[in-house]
Short mmCIF file of C-alpha atoms and ligand atoms in Angstrom, two decimals:
data_model
loop_
_atom_site.label_atom_id
_atom_site.label_comp_id
_atom_site.label_asym_id
_atom_site.label_seq_id
_atom_site.Cartn_x
_atom_site.Cartn_y
_atom_site.Cartn_z
CA MET A 1 16.55 19.81 3.55
CA ASP A 2 17.54 22.74 5.71
CA GLY A 3 20.52 21.10 7.41
CA ALA A 4 19.00 21.37 10.86
CA THR A 5 19.20 18.50 13.29
CA ILE A 6 15.71 17.14 13.83
CA PHE A 7 14.17 15.27 16.73
CA ALA A 8 10.83 13.66 17.52
CA ARG A 9 9.16 11.04 19.57
CA ALA A 10 9.14 7.93 17.36
CA SER A 11 6.86 5.77 19.50
CA GLY A 12 3.10 6.18 19.52
CA PRO A 13 1.20 8.70 21.63
CA GLY A 14 -0.05 7.88 25.11
CA THR A 15 1.71 6.34 28.06
CA GLY A 16 3.78 3.21 27.57
CA ALA A 17 6.56 1.53 29.52
CA VAL A 18 9.10 2.93 27.10
CA ALA A 19 9.02 5.82 24.63
CA ILE A 20 11.57 6.36 21.90
CA VAL A 21 12.94 9.75 20.92
CA ARG A 22 15.03 9.96 17.76
CA VAL A 23 17.49 12.62 16.70
CA SER A 24 18.98 12.94 13.22
CA GLY A 25 21.51 15.34 11.74
CA LEU A 26 24.93 16.86 12.29
CA GLU A 27 24.26 17.71 15.94
CA ALA A 28 22.91 14.27 16.88
CA GLY A 29 26.22 13.24 18.44
CA ALA A 30 26.45 16.48 20.42
CA ALA A 31 22.85 16.04 21.58
CA LEU A 32 23.68 12.58 22.85
CA THR A 33 26.85 13.55 24.73
CA SER A 34 25.25 16.65 26.14
CA LEU A 35 22.08 15.01 27.51
CA CYS A 36 23.99 11.99 28.84
CA ALA A 37 27.03 14.00 30.02
CA PHE A 38 29.22 11.50 28.16
CA SER A 39 32.82 12.56 27.68
CA SER A 40 32.85 10.97 24.25
CA LEU A 41 30.45 9.20 21.92
CA PRO A 42 29.58 5.64 23.00
CA SER A 43 30.31 2.71 20.71
CA ALA A 44 28.09 2.59 17.66
CA ARG A 45 24.83 0.64 17.48
CA ARG A 46 24.97 -0.60 21.11
CA LEU A 47 22.61 0.25 23.93
CA ASN A 48 24.13 2.17 26.83
CA LEU A 49 22.60 2.97 30.19
CA ALA A 50 22.71 6.70 30.86
CA LEU A 51 21.43 9.30 33.27
CA LEU A 52 19.78 12.02 31.19
CA ARG A 53 20.00 15.61 32.35
CA ASP A 54 18.67 18.83 30.98
CA SER A 55 21.99 20.48 30.09
CA ALA A 56 20.61 23.99 30.69
CA THR A 57 19.29 23.40 34.22
CA GLY A 58 21.26 20.32 35.21
CA GLU A 59 18.05 18.63 36.34
CA ARG A 60 17.82 14.86 36.10
CA LEU A 61 15.24 13.73 33.53
CA ASP A 62 15.42 9.96 33.43
CA GLN A 63 17.59 6.89 33.51
CA ALA A 64 17.45 5.63 29.94
CA LEU A 65 18.97 3.44 27.29
CA VAL A 66 20.64 5.35 24.51
CA ALA A 67 22.14 4.36 21.18
CA TRP A 68 24.41 6.04 18.69
CA PHE A 69 24.12 5.40 14.92
CA PRO A 70 26.86 7.25 13.04
CA ALA A 71 26.29 8.17 9.37
CA PRO A 72 25.89 6.61 6.91
CA HIS A 73 24.72 3.40 8.60
CA SER A 74 21.56 4.82 10.11
CA TYR A 75 17.92 4.97 9.07
CA THR A 76 18.25 8.47 7.63
CA GLY A 77 21.82 8.06 6.44
CA GLU A 78 22.79 10.93 8.80
CA ASP A 79 24.24 10.77 12.31
CA MET A 80 21.44 9.58 14.58
CA ALA A 81 20.89 9.19 18.30
CA GLU A 82 18.10 7.30 19.96
CA PHE A 83 16.82 7.70 23.51
CA GLN A 84 14.72 4.91 24.99
CA VAL A 85 13.18 6.63 27.97
CA HIS A 86 10.43 5.77 30.42
CA GLY A 87 7.15 6.39 28.64
CA GLY A 88 5.53 8.95 30.92
CA ARG A 89 4.54 12.31 29.55
CA ALA A 90 6.77 14.41 31.83
CA VAL A 91 9.84 12.35 30.95
CA VAL A 92 9.25 12.60 27.20
CA ASP A 93 8.42 16.30 27.39
CA GLY A 94 11.56 16.92 29.45
CA VAL A 95 13.77 15.18 26.90
CA LEU A 96 12.11 17.00 23.99
CA SER A 97 12.56 20.41 25.66
CA ALA A 98 16.18 19.64 26.46
CA LEU A 99 16.76 18.79 22.81
CA ALA A 100 14.93 21.91 21.62
CA ALA A 101 17.31 24.03 23.69
CA LEU A 102 20.37 22.73 21.84
CA PRO A 103 21.81 24.78 18.97
CA ASP A 104 20.56 23.89 15.44
CA CYS A 105 18.02 21.40 16.76
CA ARG A 106 14.32 21.61 15.94
CA PRO A 107 11.30 19.28 16.09
CA ALA A 108 10.90 17.10 12.99
CA GLU A 109 8.03 17.58 10.58
CA ALA A 110 5.70 14.70 9.65
CA GLY A 111 7.61 12.07 7.70
CA GLU A 112 10.85 14.03 7.85
CA PHE A 113 13.09 11.18 9.03
CA THR A 114 11.95 9.02 6.13
CA ARG A 115 12.17 11.95 3.74
CA ARG A 116 15.82 12.37 4.70
CA ALA A 117 16.37 8.63 4.25
CA PHE A 118 14.96 8.98 0.73
CA LEU A 119 17.00 12.09 -0.09
CA ASN A 120 20.15 10.36 1.13
CA GLY A 121 19.45 7.39 -1.13
CA ARG A 122 18.75 4.94 1.73
CA LEU A 123 15.30 4.13 0.36
CA ASP A 124 13.53 4.57 -2.95
CA LEU A 125 9.96 5.85 -3.10
CA THR A 126 8.41 2.38 -3.21
CA ALA A 127 10.29 1.42 -0.04
CA VAL A 128 9.12 4.65 1.60
CA GLU A 129 5.54 3.70 0.72
CA GLY A 130 6.19 0.19 2.03
CA ILE A 131 7.18 1.63 5.41
CA ALA A 132 3.99 3.70 5.54
CA ASP A 133 1.97 0.59 4.64
CA LEU A 134 3.79 -1.50 7.25
CA ILE A 135 2.84 0.99 9.94
CA ASP A 136 -0.79 0.87 8.74
CA ALA A 137 -0.94 -2.90 8.13
CA GLN A 138 -3.99 -4.46 9.81
CA THR A 139 -3.65 -8.08 8.76
CA ALA A 140 -0.89 -10.64 8.27
CA ALA A 141 -1.06 -10.61 4.47
CA GLN A 142 -0.89 -6.80 4.42
CA ARG A 143 2.11 -6.95 6.71
CA ARG A 144 3.84 -9.47 4.45
CA GLN A 145 3.28 -7.30 1.37
CA ALA A 146 4.34 -4.09 3.11
CA LEU A 147 7.44 -5.60 4.66
CA SER A 148 8.65 -6.96 1.35
CA GLN A 149 8.07 -3.59 -0.32
CA ALA A 150 9.75 -1.72 2.56
CA SER A 151 12.81 -3.92 2.27
CA GLY A 152 13.22 -3.24 -1.44
CA GLY A 153 11.08 -5.96 -3.05
CA LEU A 154 9.82 -3.59 -5.73
CA ALA A 155 12.87 -1.32 -5.75
CA SER A 156 15.17 -4.15 -6.78
CA ILE A 157 12.92 -5.13 -9.69
CA TYR A 158 12.67 -1.56 -10.94
CA GLU A 159 16.39 -0.98 -10.51
CA ARG A 160 17.10 -4.04 -12.66
CA TRP A 161 14.71 -2.76 -15.33
CA ARG A 162 16.36 0.64 -15.22
CA GLY A 163 19.70 -1.04 -15.92
CA ALA A 164 18.21 -2.96 -18.84
CA LEU A 165 16.70 0.23 -20.27
CA LEU A 166 19.98 2.10 -19.94
CA ASP A 167 21.68 -0.73 -21.81
CA SER A 168 19.23 -0.64 -24.68
CA ALA A 169 19.35 3.15 -24.74
CA ALA A 170 23.10 2.76 -25.24
CA GLN A 171 22.45 0.38 -28.16
CA PHE A 172 20.25 2.94 -29.90
CA GLU A 173 22.73 5.74 -29.20
CA ALA A 174 25.47 3.59 -30.69
CA ALA A 175 23.38 3.11 -33.82
CA ILE A 176 23.03 6.87 -34.12
CA ASP A 177 26.70 7.63 -33.49
CA PHE A 178 28.09 5.00 -35.82
CA SER A 179 25.50 5.31 -38.56
CA ASP A 180 28.19 5.64 -41.25
CA GLU A 181 29.83 2.32 -40.37
CA ALA A 182 27.74 -0.17 -42.28
CA ASP A 183 27.17 -3.11 -39.88
CA VAL A 184 27.30 -1.53 -36.42
CA PRO A 185 23.85 0.13 -36.58
CA ALA A 186 21.95 -2.93 -37.76
CA ALA A 187 23.40 -5.19 -35.06
CA ALA A 188 22.99 -2.57 -32.32
CA LEU A 189 19.42 -1.78 -33.32
CA GLU A 190 18.51 -5.43 -33.35
CA GLU A 191 20.03 -6.01 -29.93
CA GLY A 192 18.28 -2.91 -28.54
CA SER A 193 14.89 -4.00 -29.90
CA ARG A 194 15.34 -7.52 -28.56
CA ARG A 195 16.00 -6.24 -25.04
CA ILE A 196 13.01 -3.91 -25.21
CA ALA A 197 10.72 -6.77 -26.21
CA VAL A 198 11.92 -8.95 -23.31
CA LEU A 199 11.46 -6.12 -20.84
CA ALA A 200 8.00 -5.20 -22.16
CA ARG A 201 6.88 -8.79 -21.64
CA GLU A 202 8.19 -8.75 -18.08
CA ILE A 203 6.49 -5.45 -17.24
CA ARG A 204 3.20 -6.69 -18.69
CA GLN A 205 3.39 -9.79 -16.50
CA HIS A 206 4.26 -7.71 -13.44
CA LEU A 207 1.26 -5.44 -14.10
CA GLU A 208 -1.06 -8.45 -13.98
CA GLY A 209 -0.46 -8.58 -10.23
CA ALA A 210 -1.29 -4.90 -9.72
CA ARG A 211 -4.98 -5.39 -8.95
CA ARG A 212 -4.11 -8.02 -6.37
CA GLY A 213 -1.55 -5.80 -4.71
CA GLU A 214 -3.89 -2.81 -4.61
CA ARG A 215 -6.77 -4.90 -3.27
CA LEU A 216 -4.61 -6.30 -0.50
CA ARG A 217 -3.40 -2.85 0.45
CA ASP A 218 -6.86 -1.23 0.32
CA GLY A 219 -8.89 -4.20 1.57
CA LEU A 220 -11.60 -6.17 -0.24
CA MET A 221 -15.26 -5.32 -0.31
CA VAL A 222 -17.75 -8.17 0.06
CA THR A 223 -21.31 -6.99 -0.50
CA ILE A 224 -24.42 -8.86 0.65
CA LEU A 225 -27.32 -8.43 -1.77
CA GLY A 226 -30.84 -9.81 -2.16
CA ALA A 227 -34.58 -9.24 -1.70
CA PRO A 228 -35.90 -7.82 1.61
CA ASN A 229 -36.19 -10.20 4.56
CA VAL A 230 -34.07 -13.03 3.15
CA GLY A 231 -31.64 -12.72 6.08
CA LYS A 232 -28.91 -10.44 4.75
CA SER A 233 -28.48 -8.58 8.02
CA SER A 234 -28.52 -11.87 9.94
CA LEU A 235 -25.74 -13.09 7.65
CA LEU A 236 -23.66 -9.97 8.30
CA ASN A 237 -24.10 -10.43 12.04
CA TRP A 238 -22.92 -14.00 11.77
CA PHE A 239 -19.77 -12.87 9.95
CA ALA A 240 -19.22 -10.12 12.50
CA GLY A 241 -19.92 -12.31 15.50
CA ARG A 242 -22.08 -9.52 16.93
CA ASP A 243 -25.28 -7.59 16.27
CA ALA A 244 -23.85 -5.08 13.85
CA ALA A 245 -27.03 -4.66 11.81
CA ILE A 246 -30.66 -4.61 12.94
CA VAL A 247 -32.50 -7.85 12.18
CA ALA A 248 -36.28 -7.67 12.03
CA GLU A 249 -39.28 -9.42 10.59
CA THR A 250 -40.30 -6.16 8.95
CA ALA A 251 -39.19 -5.97 5.33
CA GLY A 252 -37.24 -2.80 4.55
CA THR A 253 -35.53 -2.52 7.95
CA THR A 254 -32.01 -2.04 6.58
CA ARG A 255 -31.87 1.23 4.72
CA ASP A 256 -28.26 2.28 4.81
CA VAL A 257 -25.12 0.28 4.10
CA VAL A 258 -23.79 -1.34 7.29
CA GLU A 259 -20.12 -2.30 7.17
CA VAL A 260 -18.05 -4.63 9.28
CA GLN A 261 -14.25 -4.91 8.99
CA MET A 262 -12.84 -8.40 9.27
CA ASP A 263 -9.55 -10.22 9.14
CA LEU A 264 -10.35 -13.23 6.97
CA ASP A 265 -7.37 -15.61 7.03
CA GLY A 266 -5.01 -12.66 7.07
CA LEU A 267 -6.87 -10.68 4.41
CA PRO A 268 -8.51 -7.33 5.17
CA VAL A 269 -12.17 -7.67 4.22
CA THR A 270 -15.07 -5.29 4.66
CA ILE A 271 -18.47 -6.98 4.60
CA ALA A 272 -21.31 -4.68 3.63
CA ASP A 273 -24.97 -5.35 4.36
CA THR A 274 -27.39 -3.49 2.13
CA ALA A 275 -31.07 -2.63 1.82
CA GLY A 276 -33.27 -5.32 0.24
CA LEU A 277 -33.66 -4.91 -3.51
CA ARG A 278 -37.24 -3.98 -4.37
CA SER A 279 -39.25 -1.04 -5.71
CA ALA A 280 -39.15 0.85 -2.47
CA GLY A 281 -42.02 2.09 -0.35
CA ASP A 282 -40.64 5.54 0.53
CA ALA A 283 -37.89 7.93 -0.43
CA VAL A 284 -35.50 6.80 2.33
CA GLU A 285 -35.79 3.18 1.32
CA ALA A 286 -35.38 4.15 -2.35
CA GLU A 287 -32.09 5.83 -1.42
CA GLY A 288 -31.11 2.64 0.43
CA VAL A 289 -31.78 0.59 -2.68
CA ARG A 290 -29.79 3.05 -4.79
CA ARG A 291 -26.85 2.68 -2.40
CA ALA A 292 -27.18 -1.09 -2.46
CA THR A 293 -27.01 -1.08 -6.23
CA ALA A 294 -24.00 1.23 -6.21
CA ARG A 295 -22.24 -1.13 -3.77
CA ALA A 296 -23.11 -4.11 -5.94
CA VAL A 297 -21.24 -2.48 -8.80
CA THR A 298 -18.06 -1.69 -6.81
CA ALA A 299 -17.97 -4.95 -4.84
CA ASP A 300 -15.03 -7.33 -5.16
CA ILE A 301 -17.19 -10.30 -4.17
CA ARG A 302 -21.00 -10.41 -4.12
CA LEU A 303 -23.05 -12.64 -1.84
CA LEU A 304 -26.44 -13.13 -3.50
CA VAL A 305 -28.81 -14.23 -0.76
CA TRP A 306 -32.26 -15.75 -1.16
CA ASP A 307 -34.77 -17.29 1.19
CA ALA A 308 -35.32 -21.06 0.83
CA THR A 309 -38.95 -20.66 1.86
CA ARG A 310 -39.64 -18.03 -0.81
CA PRO A 311 -38.39 -19.26 -4.22
CA GLU A 312 -39.30 -15.97 -5.87
CA THR A 313 -36.43 -14.29 -3.97
CA LEU A 314 -33.84 -16.23 -6.02
CA SER A 315 -34.44 -14.27 -9.21
CA VAL A 316 -34.17 -10.98 -7.27
CA ALA A 317 -30.78 -12.08 -5.93
CA LEU A 318 -29.55 -13.23 -9.33
CA ALA A 319 -30.64 -9.94 -10.91
CA ALA A 320 -28.38 -7.89 -8.60
CA SER A 321 -26.09 -5.46 -10.42
CA GLY A 322 -22.34 -5.80 -10.72
CA SER A 323 -19.85 -8.05 -12.43
CA ALA A 324 -17.68 -9.20 -9.51
CA PRO A 325 -17.60 -12.91 -8.66
CA ALA A 326 -20.85 -13.95 -6.98
CA LEU A 327 -21.63 -16.68 -4.46
CA VAL A 328 -25.28 -17.70 -4.24
CA VAL A 329 -26.46 -18.26 -0.67
CA ARG A 330 -29.69 -20.13 0.09
CA ASN A 331 -30.60 -18.98 3.60
CA LYS A 332 -33.09 -20.22 6.22
CA CYS A 333 -32.27 -23.87 5.57
CA ASP A 334 -33.37 -24.64 9.13
CA LEU A 335 -36.98 -24.12 7.96
CA GLY A 336 -36.82 -27.12 5.64
CA PRO A 337 -34.64 -28.35 2.80
CA GLY A 338 -36.40 -26.17 0.21
CA PRO A 339 -35.83 -26.48 -3.49
CA SER A 340 -32.22 -26.88 -4.55
CA VAL A 341 -32.16 -24.90 -7.75
CA LEU A 342 -28.50 -24.30 -8.40
CA ASP A 343 -25.60 -26.74 -8.19
CA ASP A 344 -23.12 -24.19 -6.97
CA GLU A 345 -24.79 -22.55 -4.02
CA PHE A 346 -24.32 -22.44 -0.28
CA ALA A 347 -27.19 -23.74 1.81
CA VAL A 348 -26.95 -21.98 5.18
CA SER A 349 -28.94 -20.90 8.16
CA ALA A 350 -27.94 -17.54 9.53
CA ARG A 351 -30.03 -18.45 12.57
CA THR A 352 -28.43 -21.78 13.54
CA GLY A 353 -25.10 -21.33 11.77
CA THR A 354 -25.49 -24.41 9.58
CA GLY A 355 -23.33 -24.13 6.47
CA MET A 356 -21.74 -20.85 7.56
CA ALA A 357 -18.25 -22.29 8.06
CA ALA A 358 -18.19 -23.55 4.46
CA LEU A 359 -19.42 -20.19 3.19
CA ILE A 360 -16.82 -18.23 5.13
CA GLU A 361 -14.10 -20.60 3.93
CA ARG A 362 -15.17 -20.05 0.34
CA VAL A 363 -15.28 -16.26 0.72
CA ALA A 364 -11.76 -16.40 2.15
CA ALA A 365 -10.61 -18.54 -0.78
CA GLU A 366 -12.14 -16.14 -3.32
CA ALA A 367 -10.55 -13.22 -1.51
CA ALA A 368 -7.17 -14.93 -1.62
CA VAL A 369 -7.49 -15.35 -5.40
CA LEU A 370 -8.34 -11.65 -5.76
CA ALA A 371 -5.77 -10.21 -3.36
CA GLY A 372 -2.98 -12.79 -3.12
CA ASP A 373 -1.33 -13.49 0.22
CA GLY A 374 1.18 -10.69 0.18
CA SER A 375 4.12 -12.90 -0.76
CA GLU A 376 4.54 -11.69 -4.35
CA SER A 377 6.28 -8.46 -5.28
CA VAL A 378 3.49 -6.66 -7.11
CA PRO A 379 2.51 -3.01 -7.57
CA THR A 380 0.36 -1.90 -4.65
CA ARG A 381 -0.79 1.59 -5.60
CA LEU A 382 -2.55 3.22 -8.50
CA ARG A 383 0.53 5.44 -8.81
CA HIS A 384 2.67 2.37 -9.55
CA ARG A 385 0.25 1.10 -12.15
CA ILE A 386 0.07 4.43 -13.97
CA ALA A 387 3.85 4.82 -14.10
CA LEU A 388 4.37 1.25 -15.27
CA GLU A 389 1.67 1.56 -17.93
CA SER A 390 3.26 4.71 -19.30
CA CYS A 391 6.67 3.00 -19.27
CA LEU A 392 5.18 0.09 -21.15
CA SER A 393 3.44 2.19 -23.75
CA ALA A 394 6.71 4.00 -24.50
CA LEU A 395 8.39 0.62 -24.98
CA ASP A 396 5.57 -0.53 -27.23
CA ARG A 397 6.19 2.50 -29.44
CA VAL A 398 9.91 1.73 -29.90
CA GLU A 399 9.40 -0.87 -32.61
CA GLY A 400 7.33 1.43 -34.82
CA ALA A 401 9.37 4.58 -34.15
CA GLY A 402 11.50 3.98 -37.27
CA LEU A 403 14.53 6.22 -36.83
CA PRO A 404 17.03 5.26 -34.09
CA GLU A 405 16.83 8.86 -32.81
CA LEU A 406 13.09 8.45 -32.21
CA GLN A 407 13.57 4.99 -30.74
CA ALA A 408 16.13 6.34 -28.29
CA GLU A 409 13.68 9.07 -27.32
CA GLU A 410 10.96 6.49 -26.48
CA VAL A 411 13.46 4.59 -24.33
CA ARG A 412 14.25 7.82 -22.51
CA LEU A 413 10.53 8.34 -21.88
CA ALA A 414 10.27 4.78 -20.52
CA LEU A 415 13.24 5.49 -18.22
CA HIS A 416 11.58 8.65 -17.05
CA SER A 417 8.39 6.76 -16.09
CA LEU A 418 10.44 4.27 -14.09
CA GLY A 419 12.30 7.16 -12.50
CA ARG A 420 9.05 8.71 -11.36
CA LEU A 421 8.07 5.39 -9.84
CA THR A 422 11.21 5.00 -7.73
CA GLY A 423 11.87 8.70 -7.27
CA ARG A 424 15.13 8.29 -9.14
CA VAL A 425 15.18 10.70 -11.98
CA ASP A 426 18.43 11.15 -13.90
CA VAL A 427 20.53 14.20 -13.21
CA GLU A 428 20.44 14.98 -16.90
CA GLU A 429 16.66 14.95 -16.92
CA VAL A 430 16.56 17.15 -13.88
CA LEU A 431 18.95 19.61 -15.51
CA ASP A 432 16.85 19.59 -18.68
CA ARG A 433 13.85 20.57 -16.71
CA ILE A 434 15.66 23.30 -14.82
CA PHE A 435 17.20 24.89 -17.90
CA ALA A 436 14.00 24.67 -19.90
CA GLY A 437 12.75 27.42 -17.61
CA PHE A 438 15.59 29.79 -18.58
CA CYS A 439 15.32 32.04 -21.58
CA ILE A 440 17.91 31.67 -24.30
CA GLY A 441 21.01 33.79 -23.82
CA LYS A 442 20.75 33.82 -20.04
N1 GDP B 501 -35.57 -19.38 10.55
C1 GDP B 501 -34.70 -18.48 10.10
N2 GDP B 501 -34.98 -17.18 10.14
C2 GDP B 501 -34.06 -16.31 9.68
C3 GDP B 501 -32.81 -16.74 9.17
N3 GDP B 501 -32.12 -15.64 8.81
C4 GDP B 501 -32.90 -14.58 9.07
N4 GDP B 501 -34.08 -14.97 9.61
C5 GDP B 501 -35.20 -14.13 9.99
O1 GDP B 501 -35.67 -13.47 8.85
C6 GDP B 501 -36.09 -12.14 9.17
C7 GDP B 501 -35.35 -11.15 8.30
O2 GDP B 501 -33.99 -11.21 8.64
P1 GDP B 501 -33.00 -10.05 8.28
O3 GDP B 501 -31.63 -10.51 8.59
O4 GDP B 501 -33.45 -8.78 8.90
O5 GDP B 501 -33.21 -9.99 6.70
P2 GDP B 501 -32.80 -8.84 5.67
O6 GDP B 501 -34.00 -8.00 5.49
O7 GDP B 501 -32.46 -9.57 4.41
O8 GDP B 501 -31.66 -8.10 6.25
C8 GDP B 501 -35.82 -11.95 10.66
O9 GDP B 501 -36.99 -12.18 11.37
C9 GDP B 501 -34.77 -13.03 10.95
O10 GDP B 501 -34.81 -13.47 12.29
C10 GDP B 501 -32.54 -18.15 9.16
O11 GDP B 501 -31.49 -18.61 8.71
N5 GDP B 501 -33.52 -18.95 9.64
MG1 MG B 502 -31.47 -6.13 6.58
#
């Protein structure tokens, strides 16, 4: 942090009725009084009507609502001012230039307001990520998950674990310090180990939700697979409600993967149509089949489609690659009942829509099992999972570490992993790292 006062437009680009310009730092109060020609700062956290002027030229810029958020009760933890101006380009540009002309004020860099909030201890890293996710959220379940993370849903869990780890670290330290007093070490060691075991169980359970959290954040992939001409593209178009993929009587029409993004009961789902699985006629189709197979492997849900009028297409569908949950779809039911081979399959017609509602409902239900509904506090990024796994493996080593000194060291490693997760690394650890770079005697 360079100590400058920063400013930026906080609302999105383009013209809107209102645009918001934020200022944060020591000069925020001066910026507010100078642009508004206030004789003193207005009352905190209230909107005030003000005539904004460029203090250098005296020219009127806008009639706006302004607010004053004194430190530390602001988003960044610093003094902040907010200008809610009319959203036209000339107004916003005028306000930004007026701010740029003030001493010690400069435009903010990307993410700098939130970075300051983090550095001032207003947010931990998981909450910072939650805010980024909330801004990107496309569906209701994503919003739920992001909002809970942004408001400290994960931070509070990790903070509690940090406390528990510090406590058990203290138990092991006590065992080391009092090793000549017969009964203190045994009792302290036992208590320390007991706490570690409880915490390890809790972390393991928490990690079980990680895949769900990541899937909800990233979106789920549903891949349509099957022989050529069974109606895969027609199925995709039904899901999409439009002609996203070309449907034709000619086998081998779909050669690339065609994707459609959907909001399925609040869950972000991408449905992918693929080339029909067969030994291909030409090189382009062969590449299409290769891509289809690759998508089958990475899918979260597979729709295995076959054609009721061509029983031989069932085995092609069932032979599709991948291990994700599969729903078997018997298409073209409008052409006759056809043989019902499997108990658990969806008889549909992508032409008339028969059976499609039930299929979509089931896909949504499967997706909800895989991604949750955003209401649990679970890890949402690979970064979280890696840090938690390394914390857990340190805890798992405590029992077998033998000497209390080594046990205490494993607990410190576990604390460090949690610290990386929340961005809260102990001062002592930071100092260790700094001084490790010095040569002895310096
Ligand atoms: N009668 C009937 N024809 C269908 C149905 N679904 C697809 N078709 C037809 O089957 C042919 C192949 O469809 P398409 O979606 O391109 O199959 P894909 O090769 O698996 O993608 C086209 O002529 C479609 O109009 C259906 O449910 N009923
Ligand atoms: Mg197709």
